Amino acid sequence: MSFTSKGFPLFLTFDFDAETLWTARDKANADRPIVMSQGRYGWRRGVWRVLDLLRKYEITCTFFVPGLVVEAHPQIMEAILKDGHELAHHSHTHTWITQLTLEQERQEMELGIEAIHKVAGYRPRGWRSPAAEFSEHTLGLIRKYGFDYSSNFFDDDEPYLLDIGGERTNIVELPFRWVLDDAPFFHYSITLPGRTMQAPSALLEAWKLEFDMLRAEDRMMMIGMHPQIIGQPSRLWVLDQFLAYVRTHSNVWIGRSDEMADEIRTVLKKAAVAEGTKT
């Protein structure tokens, strides 16, 4: 099934975590200057390279940003918005949801919404959890706070409408997988056990193969990246080479998640009505 009239949906998304990636794991990291500098690279250098590359290809896409990062870097948010990109919700402090009470989880939602609304003039329409974690309350909160789409689950290669509390909603789920994320390939730190640093060519090969098969199957592709990771020189080369490869193919839509989700929702709802008619 084709999910959009504009071609195969290829989502480029950036989780702009900056220092919150480290403070959320361990608050003591705030007192470790070298550890924190790894997050600082994201706003000092990485995000600017990313924005330059997106301009090169005339692409608009989506940045999932924690509220604290939005508040700390209004000039960067202005640059992101000026280029036509979407700001979406990525919690407030990037604290793992499994560590939060229900009230704390509500506060993360509300403060993140407030931060984005203040700089963008709109409430965020999309939500992605920090560290790919949900609590038993998260789905209900996504619906309560009026999000139109979610990009969290790993259970499919195509979009679908979320079921919450036994009811089908209009919230579009845009699933992804770890192979479509830059972190498993490049997120190296001596303070984190079990990490590896792979050659940029390994990621390029994986993403090109994923693109070829998902496009052949007429599904979708959700890529998740981090400016402090993909914004490093050899890693940005991967994204540049991948986009050049994509541009050799016709009938591909790269755009903002909110705009793409709107068209996908219409297709999914029509398909659901047609299926109900058949049964």
PDB file of C-alpha atoms in Angstrom:
ATOM      1  CA  MET A   1       0.000   0.000   0.000  1.00  0.00           C
ATOM      2  CA  SER A   2       1.291   3.463  -0.900  1.00  0.00           C
ATOM      3  CA  PHE A   3       1.116   5.695   2.159  1.00  0.00           C
ATOM      4  CA  THR A   4       1.513   9.061   0.414  1.00  0.00           C
ATOM      5  CA  SER A   5       0.784  10.537  -2.979  1.00  0.00           C
ATOM      6  CA  LYS A   6       4.238  12.124  -3.036  1.00  0.00           C
ATOM      7  CA  GLY A   7       6.221   8.904  -3.029  1.00  0.00           C
ATOM      8  CA  PHE A   8       8.065   6.614  -0.641  1.00  0.00           C
ATOM      9  CA  PRO A   9       8.164   8.332   2.787  1.00  0.00           C
ATOM     10  CA  LEU A  10      11.732   8.803   4.028  1.00  0.00           C
ATOM     11  CA  PHE A  11      11.912  10.517   7.414  1.00  0.00           C
ATOM     12  CA  LEU A  12      15.072  12.280   8.552  1.00  0.00           C
ATOM     13  CA  THR A  13      14.816  13.083  12.248  1.00  0.00           C
ATOM     14  CA  PHE A  14      17.327  14.505  14.710  1.00  0.00           C
ATOM     15  CA  ASP A  15      17.208  13.991  18.466  1.00  0.00           C
ATOM     16  CA  PHE A  16      18.942  17.157  19.618  1.00  0.00           C
ATOM     17  CA  ASP A  17      19.795  16.002  23.149  1.00  0.00           C
ATOM     18  CA  ALA A  18      23.045  17.928  23.750  1.00  0.00           C
ATOM     19  CA  GLU A  19      24.146  17.628  27.405  1.00  0.00           C
ATOM     20  CA  THR A  20      20.847  16.080  28.526  1.00  0.00           C
ATOM     21  CA  LEU A  21      21.938  12.780  26.993  1.00  0.00           C
ATOM     22  CA  TRP A  22      24.563  12.605  29.720  1.00  0.00           C
ATOM     23  CA  THR A  23      22.832  14.267  32.681  1.00  0.00           C
ATOM     24  CA  ALA A  24      19.774  12.064  32.197  1.00  0.00           C
ATOM     25  CA  ARG A  25      21.909   8.941  32.558  1.00  0.00           C
ATOM     26  CA  ASP A  26      23.682  10.208  35.669  1.00  0.00           C
ATOM     27  CA  LYS A  27      23.149  13.603  37.279  1.00  0.00           C
ATOM     28  CA  ALA A  28      26.758  13.456  38.526  1.00  0.00           C
ATOM     29  CA  ASN A  29      27.858  13.908  34.914  1.00  0.00           C
ATOM     30  CA  ALA A  30      26.985  17.595  35.244  1.00  0.00           C
ATOM     31  CA  ASP A  31      30.166  17.966  37.308  1.00  0.00           C
ATOM     32  CA  ARG A  32      32.343  16.129  34.769  1.00  0.00           C
ATOM     33  CA  PRO A  33      33.491  18.732  32.207  1.00  0.00           C
ATOM     34  CA  ILE A  34      34.939  16.285  29.678  1.00  0.00           C
ATOM     35  CA  VAL A  35      31.844  14.086  29.682  1.00  0.00           C
ATOM     36  CA  MET A  36      29.631  17.131  29.264  1.00  0.00           C
ATOM     37  CA  SER A  37      31.750  18.410  26.398  1.00  0.00           C
ATOM     38  CA  GLN A  38      30.592  15.423  24.331  1.00  0.00           C
ATOM     39  CA  GLY A  39      27.047  16.765  24.525  1.00  0.00           C
ATOM     40  CA  ARG A  40      28.224  20.342  24.013  1.00  0.00           C
ATOM     41  CA  TYR A  41      29.624  19.336  20.623  1.00  0.00           C
ATOM     42  CA  GLY A  42      26.051  18.928  19.419  1.00  0.00           C
ATOM     43  CA  TRP A  43      25.140  22.588  19.747  1.00  0.00           C
ATOM     44  CA  ARG A  44      28.593  24.092  19.321  1.00  0.00           C
ATOM     45  CA  ARG A  45      29.476  22.339  16.068  1.00  0.00           C
ATOM     46  CA  GLY A  46      27.329  19.373  15.017  1.00  0.00           C
ATOM     47  CA  VAL A  47      23.923  20.979  14.515  1.00  0.00           C
ATOM     48  CA  TRP A  48      25.366  23.710  12.292  1.00  0.00           C
ATOM     49  CA  ARG A  49      26.905  21.120   9.964  1.00  0.00           C
ATOM     50  CA  VAL A  50      23.589  19.285   9.861  1.00  0.00           C
ATOM     51  CA  LEU A  51      21.667  22.460   8.973  1.00  0.00           C
ATOM     52  CA  ASP A  52      24.168  23.297   6.243  1.00  0.00           C
ATOM     53  CA  LEU A  53      23.775  19.840   4.708  1.00  0.00           C
ATOM     54  CA  LEU A  54      19.989  20.012   4.803  1.00  0.00           C
ATOM     55  CA  ARG A  55      20.149  23.349   2.995  1.00  0.00           C
ATOM     56  CA  LYS A  56      22.419  21.796   0.372  1.00  0.00           C
ATOM     57  CA  TYR A  57      19.721  19.235  -0.442  1.00  0.00           C
ATOM     58  CA  GLU A  58      16.837  21.696   0.135  1.00  0.00           C
ATOM     59  CA  ILE A  59      15.303  19.381   2.730  1.00  0.00           C
ATOM     60  CA  THR A  60      13.036  20.254   5.628  1.00  0.00           C
ATOM     61  CA  CYS A  61      12.641  17.686   8.394  1.00  0.00           C
ATOM     62  CA  THR A  62      12.018  17.253  12.127  1.00  0.00           C
ATOM     63  CA  PHE A  63      14.108  17.938  15.222  1.00  0.00           C
ATOM     64  CA  PHE A  64      13.002  16.233  18.453  1.00  0.00           C
ATOM     65  CA  VAL A  65      14.330  18.492  21.208  1.00  0.00           C
ATOM     66  CA  PRO A  66      14.153  18.260  25.025  1.00  0.00           C
ATOM     67  CA  GLY A  67      12.678  21.347  26.643  1.00  0.00           C
ATOM     68  CA  LEU A  68      15.897  22.152  28.500  1.00  0.00           C
ATOM     69  CA  VAL A  69      17.800  22.290  25.211  1.00  0.00           C
ATOM     70  CA  VAL A  70      15.106  24.485  23.651  1.00  0.00           C
ATOM     71  CA  GLU A  71      15.375  26.913  26.560  1.00  0.00           C
ATOM     72  CA  ALA A  72      19.188  26.907  26.626  1.00  0.00           C
ATOM     73  CA  HIS A  73      19.648  27.597  22.903  1.00  0.00           C
ATOM     74  CA  PRO A  74      16.978  29.975  21.553  1.00  0.00           C
ATOM     75  CA  GLN A  75      19.247  31.135  18.716  1.00  0.00           C
ATOM     76  CA  ILE A  76      19.677  27.583  17.460  1.00  0.00           C
ATOM     77  CA  MET A  77      15.931  26.985  17.686  1.00  0.00           C
ATOM     78  CA  GLU A  78      15.428  30.166  15.667  1.00  0.00           C
ATOM     79  CA  ALA A  79      17.840  28.881  13.006  1.00  0.00           C
ATOM     80  CA  ILE A  80      16.048  25.524  12.856  1.00  0.00           C
ATOM     81  CA  LEU A  81      12.663  27.203  12.499  1.00  0.00           C
ATOM     82  CA  LYS A  82      13.933  29.757   9.978  1.00  0.00           C
ATOM     83  CA  ASP A  83      14.959  26.894   7.684  1.00  0.00           C
ATOM     84  CA  GLY A  84      11.431  25.490   7.843  1.00  0.00           C
ATOM     85  CA  HIS A  85      12.105  22.498  10.074  1.00  0.00           C
ATOM     86  CA  GLU A  86       9.665  21.166  12.664  1.00  0.00           C
ATOM     87  CA  LEU A  87      10.304  21.174  16.410  1.00  0.00           C
ATOM     88  CA  ALA A  88       8.845  18.099  18.107  1.00  0.00           C
ATOM     89  CA  HIS A  89       8.708  16.905  21.725  1.00  0.00           C
ATOM     90  CA  HIS A  90      11.528  14.830  23.214  1.00  0.00           C
ATOM     91  CA  SER A  91      10.697  15.195  26.924  1.00  0.00           C
ATOM     92  CA  HIS A  92      11.989  18.083  29.029  1.00  0.00           C
ATOM     93  CA  THR A  93      15.103  16.726  30.738  1.00  0.00           C
ATOM     94  CA  HIS A  94      15.634  13.500  28.720  1.00  0.00           C
ATOM     95  CA  THR A  95      15.232  11.529  31.968  1.00  0.00           C
ATOM     96  CA  TRP A  96      14.377   7.889  31.325  1.00  0.00           C
ATOM     97  CA  ILE A  97      10.632   7.490  31.750  1.00  0.00           C
ATOM     98  CA  THR A  98      11.027   4.279  33.756  1.00  0.00           C
ATOM     99  CA  GLN A  99      12.597   6.413  36.505  1.00  0.00           C
ATOM    100  CA  LEU A 100       9.618   8.774  36.772  1.00  0.00           C
ATOM    101  CA  THR A 101       6.422   8.833  38.763  1.00  0.00           C
ATOM    102  CA  LEU A 102       3.175   9.573  36.930  1.00  0.00           C
ATOM    103  CA  GLU A 103       3.248  13.175  38.146  1.00  0.00           C
ATOM    104  CA  GLN A 104       6.864  13.598  37.030  1.00  0.00           C
ATOM    105  CA  GLU A 105       6.008  12.174  33.630  1.00  0.00           C
ATOM    106  CA  ARG A 106       3.156  14.675  33.317  1.00  0.00           C
ATOM    107  CA  GLN A 107       5.550  17.472  34.239  1.00  0.00           C
ATOM    108  CA  GLU A 108       8.028  16.355  31.566  1.00  0.00           C
ATOM    109  CA  MET A 109       5.224  16.510  28.995  1.00  0.00           C
ATOM    110  CA  GLU A 110       3.954  19.926  30.091  1.00  0.00           C
ATOM    111  CA  LEU A 111       7.326  21.653  30.423  1.00  0.00           C
ATOM    112  CA  GLY A 112       8.485  20.337  27.033  1.00  0.00           C
ATOM    113  CA  ILE A 113       5.278  21.558  25.378  1.00  0.00           C
ATOM    114  CA  GLU A 114       5.641  24.962  27.031  1.00  0.00           C
ATOM    115  CA  ALA A 115       9.268  25.361  25.927  1.00  0.00           C
ATOM    116  CA  ILE A 116       8.522  24.578  22.274  1.00  0.00           C
ATOM    117  CA  HIS A 117       5.374  26.706  22.196  1.00  0.00           C
ATOM    118  CA  LYS A 118       7.337  29.671  23.509  1.00  0.00           C
ATOM    119  CA  VAL A 119       9.944  29.626  20.703  1.00  0.00           C
ATOM    120  CA  ALA A 120       7.910  28.174  17.836  1.00  0.00           C
ATOM    121  CA  GLY A 121       4.475  29.635  18.471  1.00  0.00           C
ATOM    122  CA  TYR A 122       2.831  26.222  18.210  1.00  0.00           C
ATOM    123  CA  ARG A 123       2.346  23.160  20.373  1.00  0.00           C
ATOM    124  CA  PRO A 124       4.493  20.230  19.282  1.00  0.00           C
ATOM    125  CA  ARG A 125       2.543  17.684  17.273  1.00  0.00           C
ATOM    126  CA  GLY A 126       4.976  14.771  17.513  1.00  0.00           C
ATOM    127  CA  TRP A 127       6.504  12.955  20.468  1.00  0.00           C
ATOM    128  CA  ARG A 128       9.510  10.691  20.856  1.00  0.00           C
ATOM    129  CA  SER A 129      10.522   9.234  24.192  1.00  0.00           C
ATOM    130  CA  PRO A 130      13.997   9.631  25.666  1.00  0.00           C
ATOM    131  CA  ALA A 131      16.053   6.419  25.493  1.00  0.00           C
ATOM    132  CA  ALA A 132      13.194   4.561  23.774  1.00  0.00           C
ATOM    133  CA  GLU A 133      11.345   3.844  27.020  1.00  0.00           C
ATOM    134  CA  PHE A 134       7.651   3.953  27.985  1.00  0.00           C
ATOM    135  CA  SER A 135       5.844   3.575  31.279  1.00  0.00           C
ATOM    136  CA  GLU A 136       2.379   2.088  31.723  1.00  0.00           C
ATOM    137  CA  HIS A 137       1.040   5.662  31.571  1.00  0.00           C
ATOM    138  CA  THR A 138       2.843   6.978  28.488  1.00  0.00           C
ATOM    139  CA  LEU A 139       0.342   6.042  25.791  1.00  0.00           C
ATOM    140  CA  GLY A 140      -2.473   7.629  27.743  1.00  0.00           C
ATOM    141  CA  LEU A 141      -0.448  10.808  28.169  1.00  0.00           C
ATOM    142  CA  ILE A 142       0.325  10.971  24.445  1.00  0.00           C
ATOM    143  CA  ARG A 143      -3.412  11.012  23.818  1.00  0.00           C
ATOM    144  CA  LYS A 144      -4.205  13.375  26.709  1.00  0.00           C
ATOM    145  CA  TYR A 145      -1.755  16.026  25.547  1.00  0.00           C
ATOM    146  CA  GLY A 146      -3.053  15.961  21.997  1.00  0.00           C
ATOM    147  CA  PHE A 147      -0.123  14.625  19.990  1.00  0.00           C
ATOM    148  CA  ASP A 148      -0.861  13.792  16.362  1.00  0.00           C
ATOM    149  CA  TYR A 149       1.967  11.364  15.789  1.00  0.00           C
ATOM    150  CA  SER A 150       4.458   9.254  17.714  1.00  0.00           C
ATOM    151  CA  SER A 151       7.807   7.816  16.649  1.00  0.00           C
ATOM    152  CA  ASN A 152       8.710   5.272  19.280  1.00  0.00           C
ATOM    153  CA  PHE A 153       7.886   1.644  18.541  1.00  0.00           C
ATOM    154  CA  PHE A 154      10.094  -0.960  16.872  1.00  0.00           C
ATOM    155  CA  ASP A 155       7.368  -3.352  15.761  1.00  0.00           C
ATOM    156  CA  ASP A 156       6.903  -2.613  12.056  1.00  0.00           C
ATOM    157  CA  ASP A 157       8.377  -1.139   8.885  1.00  0.00           C
ATOM    158  CA  GLU A 158       5.297   0.872   8.023  1.00  0.00           C
ATOM    159  CA  PRO A 159       3.112   3.434   9.785  1.00  0.00           C
ATOM    160  CA  TYR A 160      -0.071   2.579  11.631  1.00  0.00           C
ATOM    161  CA  LEU A 161      -2.675   4.146  13.916  1.00  0.00           C
ATOM    162  CA  LEU A 162      -2.051   3.654  17.619  1.00  0.00           C
ATOM    163  CA  ASP A 163      -4.464   1.645  19.750  1.00  0.00           C
ATOM    164  CA  ILE A 164      -4.712   3.140  23.244  1.00  0.00           C
ATOM    165  CA  GLY A 165      -6.885   1.689  25.968  1.00  0.00           C
ATOM    166  CA  GLY A 166      -8.447  -0.729  23.517  1.00  0.00           C
ATOM    167  CA  GLU A 167      -9.494   2.052  21.121  1.00  0.00           C
ATOM    168  CA  ARG A 168      -8.120   2.966  17.709  1.00  0.00           C
ATOM    169  CA  THR A 169      -6.891   6.575  17.718  1.00  0.00           C
ATOM    170  CA  ASN A 170      -5.937   9.033  14.974  1.00  0.00           C
ATOM    171  CA  ILE A 171      -2.362   9.162  16.295  1.00  0.00           C
ATOM    172  CA  VAL A 172       0.023   7.959  13.603  1.00  0.00           C
ATOM    173  CA  GLU A 173       2.877   5.758  14.791  1.00  0.00           C
ATOM    174  CA  LEU A 174       6.065   6.145  12.746  1.00  0.00           C
ATOM    175  CA  PRO A 175       8.166   3.181  13.899  1.00  0.00           C
ATOM    176  CA  PHE A 176      11.908   2.822  13.621  1.00  0.00           C
ATOM    177  CA  ARG A 177      14.647   0.346  14.527  1.00  0.00           C
ATOM    178  CA  TRP A 178      18.142   0.578  15.979  1.00  0.00           C
ATOM    179  CA  VAL A 179      19.783  -0.115  12.602  1.00  0.00           C
ATOM    180  CA  LEU A 180      18.191   3.164  11.439  1.00  0.00           C
ATOM    181  CA  ASP A 181      19.784   5.110  14.303  1.00  0.00           C
ATOM    182  CA  ASP A 182      23.307   6.533  14.323  1.00  0.00           C
ATOM    183  CA  ALA A 183      23.928   5.862  18.027  1.00  0.00           C
ATOM    184  CA  PRO A 184      24.500   2.057  17.903  1.00  0.00           C
ATOM    185  CA  PHE A 185      27.196   2.630  15.277  1.00  0.00           C
ATOM    186  CA  PHE A 186      28.973   5.647  16.737  1.00  0.00           C
ATOM    187  CA  HIS A 187      27.963   6.506  20.307  1.00  0.00           C
ATOM    188  CA  TYR A 188      31.245   5.698  22.007  1.00  0.00           C
ATOM    189  CA  SER A 189      32.275   6.729  25.504  1.00  0.00           C
ATOM    190  CA  ILE A 190      34.709   5.293  28.035  1.00  0.00           C
ATOM    191  CA  THR A 191      32.024   5.753  30.706  1.00  0.00           C
ATOM    192  CA  LEU A 192      29.541   3.518  28.861  1.00  0.00           C
ATOM    193  CA  PRO A 193      30.340  -0.206  28.682  1.00  0.00           C
ATOM    194  CA  GLY A 194      29.755  -2.262  25.566  1.00  0.00           C
ATOM    195  CA  ARG A 195      30.031   0.556  23.054  1.00  0.00           C
ATOM    196  CA  THR A 196      31.809   0.218  19.720  1.00  0.00           C
ATOM    197  CA  MET A 197      32.919   2.654  17.051  1.00  0.00           C
ATOM    198  CA  GLN A 198      32.305   1.430  13.524  1.00  0.00           C
ATOM    199  CA  ALA A 199      33.557   2.736  10.209  1.00  0.00           C
ATOM    200  CA  PRO A 200      31.258   5.290   8.573  1.00  0.00           C
ATOM    201  CA  SER A 201      31.017   2.999   5.560  1.00  0.00           C
ATOM    202  CA  ALA A 202      29.262   0.378   7.703  1.00  0.00           C
ATOM    203  CA  LEU A 203      26.393   2.737   8.432  1.00  0.00           C
ATOM    204  CA  LEU A 204      26.186   3.903   4.827  1.00  0.00           C
ATOM    205  CA  GLU A 205      25.953   0.316   3.616  1.00  0.00           C
ATOM    206  CA  ALA A 206      23.234  -0.518   6.144  1.00  0.00           C
ATOM    207  CA  TRP A 207      21.103   2.531   5.337  1.00  0.00           C
ATOM    208  CA  LYS A 208      21.389   2.076   1.572  1.00  0.00           C
ATOM    209  CA  LEU A 209      20.312  -1.561   1.851  1.00  0.00           C
ATOM    210  CA  GLU A 210      17.441  -0.672   4.170  1.00  0.00           C
ATOM    211  CA  PHE A 211      16.325   2.062   1.784  1.00  0.00           C
ATOM    212  CA  ASP A 212      16.415  -0.261  -1.224  1.00  0.00           C
ATOM    213  CA  MET A 213      14.339  -2.985   0.389  1.00  0.00           C
ATOM    214  CA  LEU A 214      11.849  -0.755   2.182  1.00  0.00           C
ATOM    215  CA  ARG A 215      11.272   1.268  -0.967  1.00  0.00           C
ATOM    216  CA  ALA A 216      10.839  -1.915  -3.032  1.00  0.00           C
ATOM    217  CA  GLU A 217       8.228  -3.078  -0.512  1.00  0.00           C
ATOM    218  CA  ASP A 218       6.501   0.345  -0.600  1.00  0.00           C
ATOM    219  CA  ARG A 219       6.753   0.883   3.165  1.00  0.00           C
ATOM    220  CA  MET A 220       8.564   3.764   4.946  1.00  0.00           C
ATOM    221  CA  MET A 221      11.974   4.565   6.435  1.00  0.00           C
ATOM    222  CA  MET A 222      12.444   6.422   9.709  1.00  0.00           C
ATOM    223  CA  ILE A 223      16.040   7.511  10.372  1.00  0.00           C
ATOM    224  CA  GLY A 224      16.968   8.833  13.823  1.00  0.00           C
ATOM    225  CA  MET A 225      20.148  10.839  14.329  1.00  0.00           C
ATOM    226  CA  HIS A 226      21.847  13.026  16.930  1.00  0.00           C
ATOM    227  CA  PRO A 227      23.723  16.250  16.024  1.00  0.00           C
ATOM    228  CA  GLN A 228      26.503  15.437  18.499  1.00  0.00           C
ATOM    229  CA  ILE A 229      27.024  12.121  16.689  1.00  0.00           C
ATOM    230  CA  ILE A 230      26.078  12.512  13.016  1.00  0.00           C
ATOM    231  CA  GLY A 231      27.427  16.085  13.019  1.00  0.00           C
ATOM    232  CA  GLN A 232      31.025  14.906  13.296  1.00  0.00           C
ATOM    233  CA  PRO A 233      32.947  15.141   9.993  1.00  0.00           C
ATOM    234  CA  SER A 234      33.258  11.485   9.000  1.00  0.00           C
ATOM    235  CA  ARG A 235      29.713  10.737  10.169  1.00  0.00           C
ATOM    236  CA  LEU A 236      28.196  13.658   8.267  1.00  0.00           C
ATOM    237  CA  TRP A 237      29.853  12.182   5.190  1.00  0.00           C
ATOM    238  CA  VAL A 238      27.550   9.191   5.656  1.00  0.00           C
ATOM    239  CA  LEU A 239      24.444  11.351   5.586  1.00  0.00           C
ATOM    240  CA  ASP A 240      25.738  13.315   2.607  1.00  0.00           C
ATOM    241  CA  GLN A 241      26.511  10.151   0.652  1.00  0.00           C
ATOM    242  CA  PHE A 242      23.202   8.586   1.599  1.00  0.00           C
ATOM    243  CA  LEU A 243      21.199  11.609   0.469  1.00  0.00           C
ATOM    244  CA  ALA A 244      23.126  11.708  -2.788  1.00  0.00           C
ATOM    245  CA  TYR A 245      22.213   8.043  -3.286  1.00  0.00           C
ATOM    246  CA  VAL A 246      18.549   8.701  -2.481  1.00  0.00           C
ATOM    247  CA  ARG A 247      18.470  11.526  -5.013  1.00  0.00           C
ATOM    248  CA  THR A 248      19.295   9.045  -7.784  1.00  0.00           C
ATOM    249  CA  HIS A 249      15.869   7.476  -7.174  1.00  0.00           C
ATOM    250  CA  SER A 250      12.528   8.924  -8.173  1.00  0.00           C
ATOM    251  CA  ASN A 251       9.292   8.949  -6.221  1.00  0.00           C
ATOM    252  CA  VAL A 252      10.792   9.584  -2.747  1.00  0.00           C
ATOM    253  CA  TRP A 253       9.342  12.107  -0.283  1.00  0.00           C
ATOM    254  CA  ILE A 254      11.636  13.542   2.399  1.00  0.00           C
ATOM    255  CA  GLY A 255       9.854  16.041   4.603  1.00  0.00           C
ATOM    256  CA  ARG A 256       8.690  17.122   8.019  1.00  0.00           C
ATOM    257  CA  SER A 257       7.172  14.376  10.133  1.00  0.00           C
ATOM    258  CA  ASP A 258       4.040  16.398  10.898  1.00  0.00           C
ATOM    259  CA  GLU A 259       3.231  17.042   7.232  1.00  0.00           C
ATOM    260  CA  MET A 260       3.968  13.471   6.197  1.00  0.00           C
ATOM    261  CA  ALA A 261       1.978  12.035   9.099  1.00  0.00           C
ATOM    262  CA  ASP A 262      -1.057  14.098   8.056  1.00  0.00           C
ATOM    263  CA  GLU A 263      -1.147  12.505   4.623  1.00  0.00           C
ATOM    264  CA  ILE A 264      -0.376   9.055   6.001  1.00  0.00           C
ATOM    265  CA  ARG A 265      -3.237   9.369   8.506  1.00  0.00           C
ATOM    266  CA  THR A 266      -5.705  10.005   5.696  1.00  0.00           C
ATOM    267  CA  VAL A 267      -4.520   6.907   3.840  1.00  0.00           C
ATOM    268  CA  LEU A 268      -4.639   4.726   6.953  1.00  0.00           C
ATOM    269  CA  LYS A 269      -8.157   5.875   7.866  1.00  0.00           C
ATOM    270  CA  LYS A 270      -9.446   5.197   4.363  1.00  0.00           C
ATOM    271  CA  ALA A 271      -7.846   1.753   4.428  1.00  0.00           C
ATOM    272  CA  ALA A 272      -9.475   1.022   7.784  1.00  0.00           C
ATOM    273  CA  VAL A 273     -12.898   2.048   6.459  1.00  0.00           C
ATOM    274  CA  ALA A 274     -12.425  -0.104   3.369  1.00  0.00           C
ATOM    275  CA  GLU A 275     -11.368  -3.091   5.472  1.00  0.00           C
ATOM    276  CA  GLY A 276     -14.391  -2.628   7.722  1.00  0.00           C
ATOM    277  CA  THR A 277     -16.661  -2.553   4.687  1.00  0.00           C
ATOM    278  CA  LYS A 278     -15.200  -5.843   3.438  1.00  0.00           C
ATOM    279  CA  THR A 279     -15.745  -7.576   6.758  1.00  0.00           C
TER     280      THR A 279
END
